Amino acid sequence: MTGAPPAAAPAGVRATARIRAVADGRGGTALPVLAGEGPLALRRVRSGAGSRGEAGVMLVGAMSAPLGGDRLAVDAEAGPGARLALGTAAATLALPGRGGAPALYGVRLAVAAGAAVRWLPEPLVSVRGSDLRVHTRVELAAGARLVLREEEVLGRTGEEPGLLRSRLTADLDGRPLLDQELACGPGAPGGWDGPAVLAGHRAVGQLLVVDPEFAAAPPAPAVLGEYAVAVPLAGPAVLVSALAPDALALRRVLDAACGTYGR
């Protein structure tokens, strides 16, 4: 008598990129862990001007991803006094897979006291027929600094988007700082493209800046344009939310906001 056939292996790629940054004791930052898998290749790069002591890391896509069914993750930690800049070499395209399963893309940033992390990836593009769930989790100790930018583009030029569900959660000193979620595209709750949400725009983004100096001088609420606003959070932080017709216009708004709040 033969047993039941083995269960089919789940489709899709499983890969995690791991980064650990520590202060090197000489005013710089060392990277004792820099390990990528599958489509998530990591390269150390020079940081920009004015970023002395900061270690730069670029995420380079080694293959098309995320496809439906993929499970991808980026896990980055900055120890006390470390300074880390993270980015991506190109836009990330969410693509449809063969089996119809959604793709999952998780980012975890853990920032210790006295450490600073900049997470400034290129836009995420939701391609027609794709189904992607993104969750960015930030864990900040008291005294940590963060500049985080997220940009999402619904479809390529002249293309309808796929289904995109994106969540950003941030904790500061063990307490919730921010928890928000956006779903858009076919299959999302009704009204996602209406005047209360995207109002017909195809690019949406946000900039989260956490800075201990905001505790003494918090930023005031501000309107940054017709479709952009800065809101101080219940902590030393500010959140900029913006809509735009395309990725280029969105980047201009968020770059200006970063110059104002991100220093």
C-alpha positions as semicolon CSV with decimal commas, in nm:
position;residue;x (nm);y (nm);z (nm)
1;M;0,000;0,000;0,000
2;T;0,146;0,332;-0,097
3;G;0,118;0,645;0,111
4;A;-0,020;0,979;0,004
5;P;0,193;1,168;-0,246
6;P;0,418;1,431;-0,094
7;A;0,281;1,781;-0,080
8;A;0,400;2,006;-0,357
9;A;0,670;2,250;-0,257
10;P;0,539;2,604;-0,230
11;A;0,607;2,808;-0,541
12;G;0,820;3,117;-0,535
13;V;1,159;3,228;-0,407
14;R;1,245;3,258;-0,037
15;A;1,530;3,499;0,029
16;T;1,651;3,731;0,305
17;A;1,912;4,006;0,301
18;R;2,078;4,063;0,638
19;I;2,274;4,372;0,741
20;R;2,436;4,444;1,077
21;A;2,610;4,776;1,139
22;V;2,825;4,858;1,444
23;A;3,035;5,155;1,546
24;D;3,401;5,074;1,476
25;G;3,544;5,282;1,763
26;R;3,722;5,519;1,523
27;G;3,428;5,738;1,426
28;G;3,313;5,508;1,149
29;T;3,071;5,220;1,098
30;A;3,163;4,858;1,028
31;L;2,943;4,593;0,866
32;P;3,016;4,258;1,033
33;V;2,713;4,105;0,859
34;L;2,635;4,178;0,494
35;A;2,465;3,875;0,343
36;G;2,220;3,856;0,055
37;E;2,032;3,562;-0,094
38;G;1,875;3,491;-0,433
39;P;1,748;3,814;-0,587
40;L;1,863;4,021;-0,289
41;A;2,229;4,099;-0,354
42;L;2,406;4,353;-0,131
43;R;2,692;4,587;-0,216
44;R;2,878;4,828;0,008
45;V;2,891;5,176;-0,147
46;R;3,025;5,518;-0,062
47;S;2,792;5,738;0,138
48;G;2,704;6,085;0,015
49;A;2,874;6,410;0,104
50;G;2,821;6,520;0,462
51;S;2,768;6,165;0,587
52;R;3,097;6,109;0,766
53;G;3,112;5,785;0,959
54;E;2,815;5,637;0,772
55;A;2,826;5,296;0,603
56;G;2,637;5,278;0,273
57;V;2,470;4,960;0,146
58;M;2,292;4,914;-0,186
59;L;2,037;4,640;-0,255
60;V;2,094;4,518;-0,612
61;G;1,829;4,300;-0,776
62;A;2,002;3,987;-0,909
63;M;1,684;3,859;-1,081
64;S;1,324;3,963;-1,146
65;A;1,143;3,985;-0,812
66;P;0,910;3,993;-0,638
67;L;0,696;3,758;-0,844
68;G;0,371;3,610;-0,719
69;G;0,452;3,351;-0,452
70;D;0,790;3,501;-0,357
71;R;0,878;3,563;0,009
72;L;1,147;3,830;0,034
73;A;1,283;4,009;0,339
74;V;1,539;4,272;0,433
75;D;1,659;4,264;0,795
76;A;1,886;4,548;0,905
77;E;2,017;4,636;1,251
78;A;2,227;4,935;1,358
79;G;2,401;4,904;1,693
80;P;2,470;5,192;1,935
81;G;2,649;5,477;1,760
82;A;2,637;5,316;1,415
83;R;2,527;5,511;1,106
84;L;2,379;5,319;0,816
85;A;2,241;5,431;0,478
86;L;2,036;5,176;0,283
87;G;1,904;5,207;-0,071
88;T;1,815;5,012;-0,383
89;A;1,991;5,033;-0,717
90;A;1,670;5,052;-0,921
91;A;1,294;5,055;-0,891
92;T;1,133;4,735;-0,764
93;L;0,873;4,584;-0,998
94;A;0,597;4,373;-0,843
95;L;0,521;4,116;-1,112
96;P;0,250;3,850;-1,150
97;G;0,342;3,489;-1,080
98;R;0,216;3,166;-1,232
99;G;0,021;3,025;-0,937
100;G;-0,180;3,330;-0,839
101;A;-0,036;3,347;-0,487
102;P;0,056;3,693;-0,352
103;A;0,418;3,795;-0,305
104;L;0,535;3,907;0,039
105;Y;0,807;4,165;0,092
106;G;0,910;4,246;0,448
107;V;1,156;4,509;0,571
108;R;1,273;4,525;0,933
109;L;1,487;4,810;1,060
110;A;1,616;4,795;1,420
111;V;1,795;5,110;1,537
112;A;1,972;5,125;1,875
113;A;2,019;5,428;2,099
114;G;2,254;5,681;1,941
115;A;2,236;5,506;1,602
116;A;2,103;5,651;1,277
117;V;1,952;5,473;0,975
118;R;1,847;5,614;0,639
119;W;1,624;5,383;0,430
120;L;1,579;5,549;0,092
121;P;1,481;5,288;-0,168
122;E;1,379;5,359;-0,524
123;P;1,005;5,337;-0,602
124;L;0,799;5,021;-0,588
125;V;0,595;4,975;-0,908
126;S;0,276;4,768;-0,896
127;V;0,253;4,600;-1,238
128;R;-0,081;4,492;-1,384
129;G;-0,179;4,143;-1,265
130;S;0,057;4,145;-0,965
131;D;-0,041;4,091;-0,601
132;L;0,207;4,220;-0,345
133;R;0,191;4,263;0,031
134;V;0,459;4,488;0,180
135;H;0,523;4,536;0,551
136;T;0,795;4,767;0,680
137;R;0,860;4,734;1,054
138;V;1,077;4,984;1,240
139;E;1,204;4,925;1,595
140;L;1,367;5,233;1,746
141;A;1,535;5,271;2,083
142;A;1,515;5,602;2,266
143;G;1,771;5,837;2,115
144;A;1,769;5,666;1,773
145;R;1,744;5,857;1,445
146;L;1,563;5,750;1,129
147;V;1,491;5,885;0,781
148;L;1,260;5,653;0,588
149;R;1,112;5,714;0,245
150;E;0,854;5,499;0,070
151;E;0,731;5,559;-0,286
152;E;0,470;5,347;-0,462
153;V;0,369;5,380;-0,827
154;L;0,048;5,222;-0,953
155;G;0,127;5,067;-1,287
156;R;0,380;5,147;-1,555
157;T;0,308;5,418;-1,811
158;G;-0,046;5,373;-1,944
159;E;-0,097;5,053;-1,743
160;E;-0,350;4,962;-1,476
161;P;-0,193;4,858;-1,144
162;G;-0,194;4,525;-0,968
163;L;-0,318;4,474;-0,613
164;L;-0,084;4,639;-0,362
165;R;-0,122;4,620;0,015
166;S;0,137;4,820;0,205
167;R;0,177;4,860;0,582
168;L;0,424;5,069;0,783
169;T;0,462;5,018;1,158
170;A;0,710;5,195;1,384
171;D;0,776;5,153;1,757
172;L;0,983;5,395;1,962
173;D;1,126;5,284;2,296
174;G;0,879;4,994;2,300
175;R;0,573;5,210;2,236
176;P;0,374;5,244;1,909
177;L;0,470;5,551;1,705
178;L;0,294;5,481;1,375
179;D;0,080;5,206;1,225
180;Q;-0,085;5,269;0,890
181;E;-0,187;5,062;0,590
182;L;-0,286;5,133;0,230
183;A;-0,453;4,896;-0,014
184;C;-0,505;4,990;-0,377
185;G;-0,565;4,830;-0,714
186;P;-0,811;4,560;-0,827
187;G;-0,943;4,374;-0,523
188;A;-0,873;4,656;-0,276
189;P;-1,161;4,796;-0,069
190;G;-1,383;5,032;-0,264
191;G;-1,292;5,399;-0,270
192;W;-0,915;5,356;-0,291
193;D;-0,905;5,570;-0,606
194;G;-1,164;5,821;-0,485
195;P;-1,122;6,173;-0,348
196;A;-1,070;6,053;0,011
197;V;-0,766;5,838;-0,075
198;L;-0,566;5,871;-0,400
199;A;-0,798;6,109;-0,587
200;G;-0,695;5,962;-0,921
201;H;-0,320;5,995;-0,862
202;R;-0,085;5,713;-0,954
203;A;0,208;5,786;-0,721
204;V;0,186;5,789;-0,341
205;G;0,464;5,825;-0,089
206;Q;0,566;5,915;0,261
207;L;0,867;6,032;0,454
208;L;0,907;5,940;0,820
209;V;1,173;6,127;1,015
210;V;1,251;6,045;1,379
211;D;1,497;6,279;1,550
212;P;1,554;6,325;1,927
213;E;1,594;6,699;1,863
214;F;1,224;6,715;1,774
215;A;1,143;6,652;2,141
216;A;1,247;7,008;2,229
217;A;1,136;7,169;1,902
218;P;0,872;6,959;1,727
219;P;0,792;7,047;1,364
220;A;0,465;7,231;1,315
221;P;0,192;7,086;1,092
222;A;0,243;7,214;0,739
223;V;0,087;7,197;0,395
224;L;0,372;7,129;0,152
225;G;0,174;7,153;-0,168
226;E;-0,167;7,079;-0,310
227;Y;-0,133;6,709;-0,228
228;A;0,135;6,694;0,044
229;V;0,124;6,751;0,418
230;A;0,362;6,721;0,715
231;V;0,216;6,603;1,046
232;P;0,410;6,578;1,375
233;L;0,363;6,245;1,554
234;A;0,323;6,176;1,925
235;G;0,698;6,140;1,971
236;P;1,007;6,316;1,829
237;A;0,892;6,245;1,474
238;V;0,721;6,390;1,168
239;L;0,536;6,214;0,886
240;V;0,512;6,363;0,537
241;S;0,243;6,213;0,312
242;A;0,219;6,301;-0,057
243;L;0,031;6,222;-0,377
244;A;0,152;6,297;-0,729
245;P;0,068;6,213;-1,090
246;D;0,394;6,025;-1,142
247;A;0,714;5,907;-0,970
248;L;0,923;6,208;-1,075
249;A;0,681;6,461;-0,929
250;L;0,653;6,256;-0,609
251;R;1,031;6,242;-0,568
252;R;1,057;6,621;-0,599
253;V;0,810;6,667;-0,313
254;L;0,975;6,412;-0,086
255;D;1,328;6,536;-0,162
256;A;1,223;6,886;-0,060
257;A;1,067;6,750;0,260
258;C;1,380;6,549;0,335
259;G;1,588;6,864;0,301
260;T;1,360;7,036;0,551
261;Y;1,319;6,763;0,811
262;G;1,581;6,497;0,742
263;R;1,896;6,711;0,758
